[in-house]
């Protein structure tokens, strides 16, 4: 990885945070700041008890969409390496779903870019969640609040 | 001389179909494809009229008025819910 | 750990990110979002090549100061568990120095609280860095930009 | 009936001293302690006049006008540089 490398991985297997952050910082003694976001499967959603999650995606478009979001973040902030991992397939409560990691010389830039990438991933990257609840399988509805959150970056 | 059209998530399940081919000569835009697919039968008509669908051409999100051409891969899907 | 537990650790030994995040999320299926910040020893500072770092702190005050900062974050945002680890003693280039981890049901709250805690740690927690550079040992000067960054949260 | 005064980082090294005891009866405020310590000798005078020092009482950051009492632990140190 060079100092502006990007890693995008769509995978069924789990990931290890320390390994991912080590990769972001390997031979990268320039960037002293690393911000990560990790999303996990919750046991409740909209009042229903959830027992698991199935994640579908649009292979090809997912990678292209994430690459575009990361490129926008690189234009807005002075950041180093970026890593985005998103799991697909069957997941259980507490399982890690998504990882975003950003390095920078400046912690403000790392924080902003990581949040920006998550906000746009939520509304642009073609993933869909189907929850297994006490009332059976249910595709999740997109949240209006996620659209608002992403739009805030345009102000 | 066709356009490949793919469906995802709820939409794929509702249509019970993941992919169709549409003759490129019969459509100019994403909107045309939607209208054409809705005409297939009453069920497809309902599905396409009731859902707030997003669309993509060749892996880029586009609006309904976007033109399509032969060889394109067009996708329809519900608002995304990853992350 | 219950759902609003706080961990504060001042230690010489290294930490493992995955272990820390797992601890934050253990029996915590409520909070789906985890944001972390990790600071590492850089090889350059203010134009000088750095070969290592020595970290001193004011035992007792450090813990009290961090607890106060975390309590402020808990008042401002809806967050779950918080973990702050800061290493002391001799550190080498690339070594992890500091870890801040925050869980929340809402990723915006986790991002804001983690950044807030780092910003205040930088100006209020009694740690001092001495760098080993090509020109010998040198205590770091505090940065005015860090004060400005912390003050922004009052606006 | 004393106040324990501790020094950190550059300050400790410049004074070559990490801790002194000050009689509580001779000082009312943090500022008083600073003045008293500066009178010790020319070197201490210089150190205390040249540095933008922060101060704490019993592990809480305070301003110079803050009052002190017997049994307090007072600390002087340069601006912090952790994280």
mmCIF file of C-alpha atoms in Angstrom, chain A residues 37 39 55-61 64-65 68 86 97-98 118 121-130 137 139-143, chain B residues 4-14 18 54-62 73-83:
data_model
loop_
_atom_site.group_PDB
_atom_site.id
_atom_site.type_symbol
_atom_site.label_atom_id
_atom_site.label_comp_id
_atom_site.label_asym_id
_atom_site.label_seq_id
_atom_site.Cartn_x
_atom_site.Cartn_y
_atom_site.Cartn_z
ATOM 1 C CA UNK A 37 -16.233 3.164 11.952
ATOM 2 C CA UNK A 39 -21.244 -1.202 12.164
ATOM 3 C CA UNK A 55 -27.168 -8.818 3.048
ATOM 4 C CA UNK A 56 -27.500 -8.662 -0.721
ATOM 5 C CA UNK A 57 -25.530 -6.369 -3.038
ATOM 6 C CA UNK A 58 -25.107 -5.479 -6.696
ATOM 7 C CA UNK A 59 -21.678 -6.837 -7.533
ATOM 8 C CA UNK A 60 -19.683 -4.475 -9.717
ATOM 9 C CA UNK A 61 -21.769 -1.426 -8.951
ATOM 10 C CA UNK A 64 -17.637 1.395 -8.375
ATOM 11 C CA UNK A 65 -19.947 3.311 -6.059
ATOM 12 C CA UNK A 68 -16.451 7.194 -6.242
ATOM 13 C CA UNK A 86 -18.632 -4.571 3.724
ATOM 14 C CA UNK A 97 -21.180 -5.622 9.041
ATOM 15 C CA UNK A 98 -19.119 -2.721 7.782
ATOM 16 C CA UNK A 118 -20.318 6.175 5.884
ATOM 17 C CA UNK A 121 -22.314 4.499 1.618
ATOM 18 C CA UNK A 122 -25.672 4.444 3.409
ATOM 19 C CA UNK A 123 -27.525 6.148 0.554
ATOM 20 C CA UNK A 124 -25.508 5.300 -2.577
ATOM 21 C CA UNK A 125 -23.839 1.906 -2.259
ATOM 22 C CA UNK A 126 -26.166 -0.863 -3.542
ATOM 23 C CA UNK A 127 -26.568 -3.054 -0.463
ATOM 24 C CA UNK A 128 -29.889 -4.313 0.861
ATOM 25 C CA UNK A 129 -30.622 -5.809 4.244
ATOM 26 C CA UNK A 130 -33.246 -8.416 4.962
ATOM 27 C CA UNK A 137 -38.262 -12.116 7.035
ATOM 28 C CA UNK A 139 -36.535 -6.225 3.822
ATOM 29 C CA UNK A 140 -35.481 -3.045 5.563
ATOM 30 C CA UNK A 141 -36.931 0.269 4.459
ATOM 31 C CA UNK A 142 -34.472 3.053 3.698
ATOM 32 C CA UNK A 143 -34.481 5.789 6.312
ATOM 33 C CA UNK B 4 -29.786 -6.318 -20.020
ATOM 34 C CA UNK B 5 -32.073 -5.313 -17.139
ATOM 35 C CA UNK B 6 -31.411 -6.610 -13.619
ATOM 36 C CA UNK B 7 -33.486 -6.415 -10.404
ATOM 37 C CA UNK B 8 -32.463 -6.526 -6.767
ATOM 38 C CA UNK B 9 -33.790 -7.102 -3.261
ATOM 39 C CA UNK B 10 -37.555 -6.603 -2.715
ATOM 40 C CA UNK B 11 -38.052 -5.826 -6.357
ATOM 41 C CA UNK B 12 -36.457 -9.097 -7.506
ATOM 42 C CA UNK B 13 -38.562 -11.040 -5.013
ATOM 43 C CA UNK B 14 -41.775 -9.260 -5.946
ATOM 44 C CA UNK B 18 -33.638 -11.277 -11.494
ATOM 45 C CA UNK B 54 -33.713 3.725 -8.103
ATOM 46 C CA UNK B 55 -32.008 3.002 -11.390
ATOM 47 C CA UNK B 56 -28.472 2.556 -12.665
ATOM 48 C CA UNK B 57 -26.826 2.261 -16.051
ATOM 49 C CA UNK B 58 -23.543 0.360 -16.215
ATOM 50 C CA UNK B 59 -23.138 0.616 -12.423
ATOM 51 C CA UNK B 60 -23.777 4.361 -12.204
ATOM 52 C CA UNK B 61 -26.894 5.693 -10.514
ATOM 53 C CA UNK B 62 -28.993 7.679 -13.054
ATOM 54 C CA UNK B 73 -26.681 -2.998 -18.221
ATOM 55 C CA UNK B 74 -29.650 -1.325 -16.586
ATOM 56 C CA UNK B 75 -30.584 -2.003 -12.960
ATOM 57 C CA UNK B 76 -33.706 -1.273 -10.940
ATOM 58 C CA UNK B 77 -33.710 -1.547 -7.177
ATOM 59 C CA UNK B 78 -35.293 -0.147 -4.018
ATOM 60 C CA UNK B 79 -33.500 2.540 -1.961
ATOM 61 C CA UNK B 80 -30.324 1.011 -0.529
ATOM 62 C CA UNK B 81 -30.012 -0.084 3.094
ATOM 63 C CA UNK B 82 -26.389 -1.112 3.644
ATOM 64 C CA UNK B 83 -23.920 -0.008 6.244
#
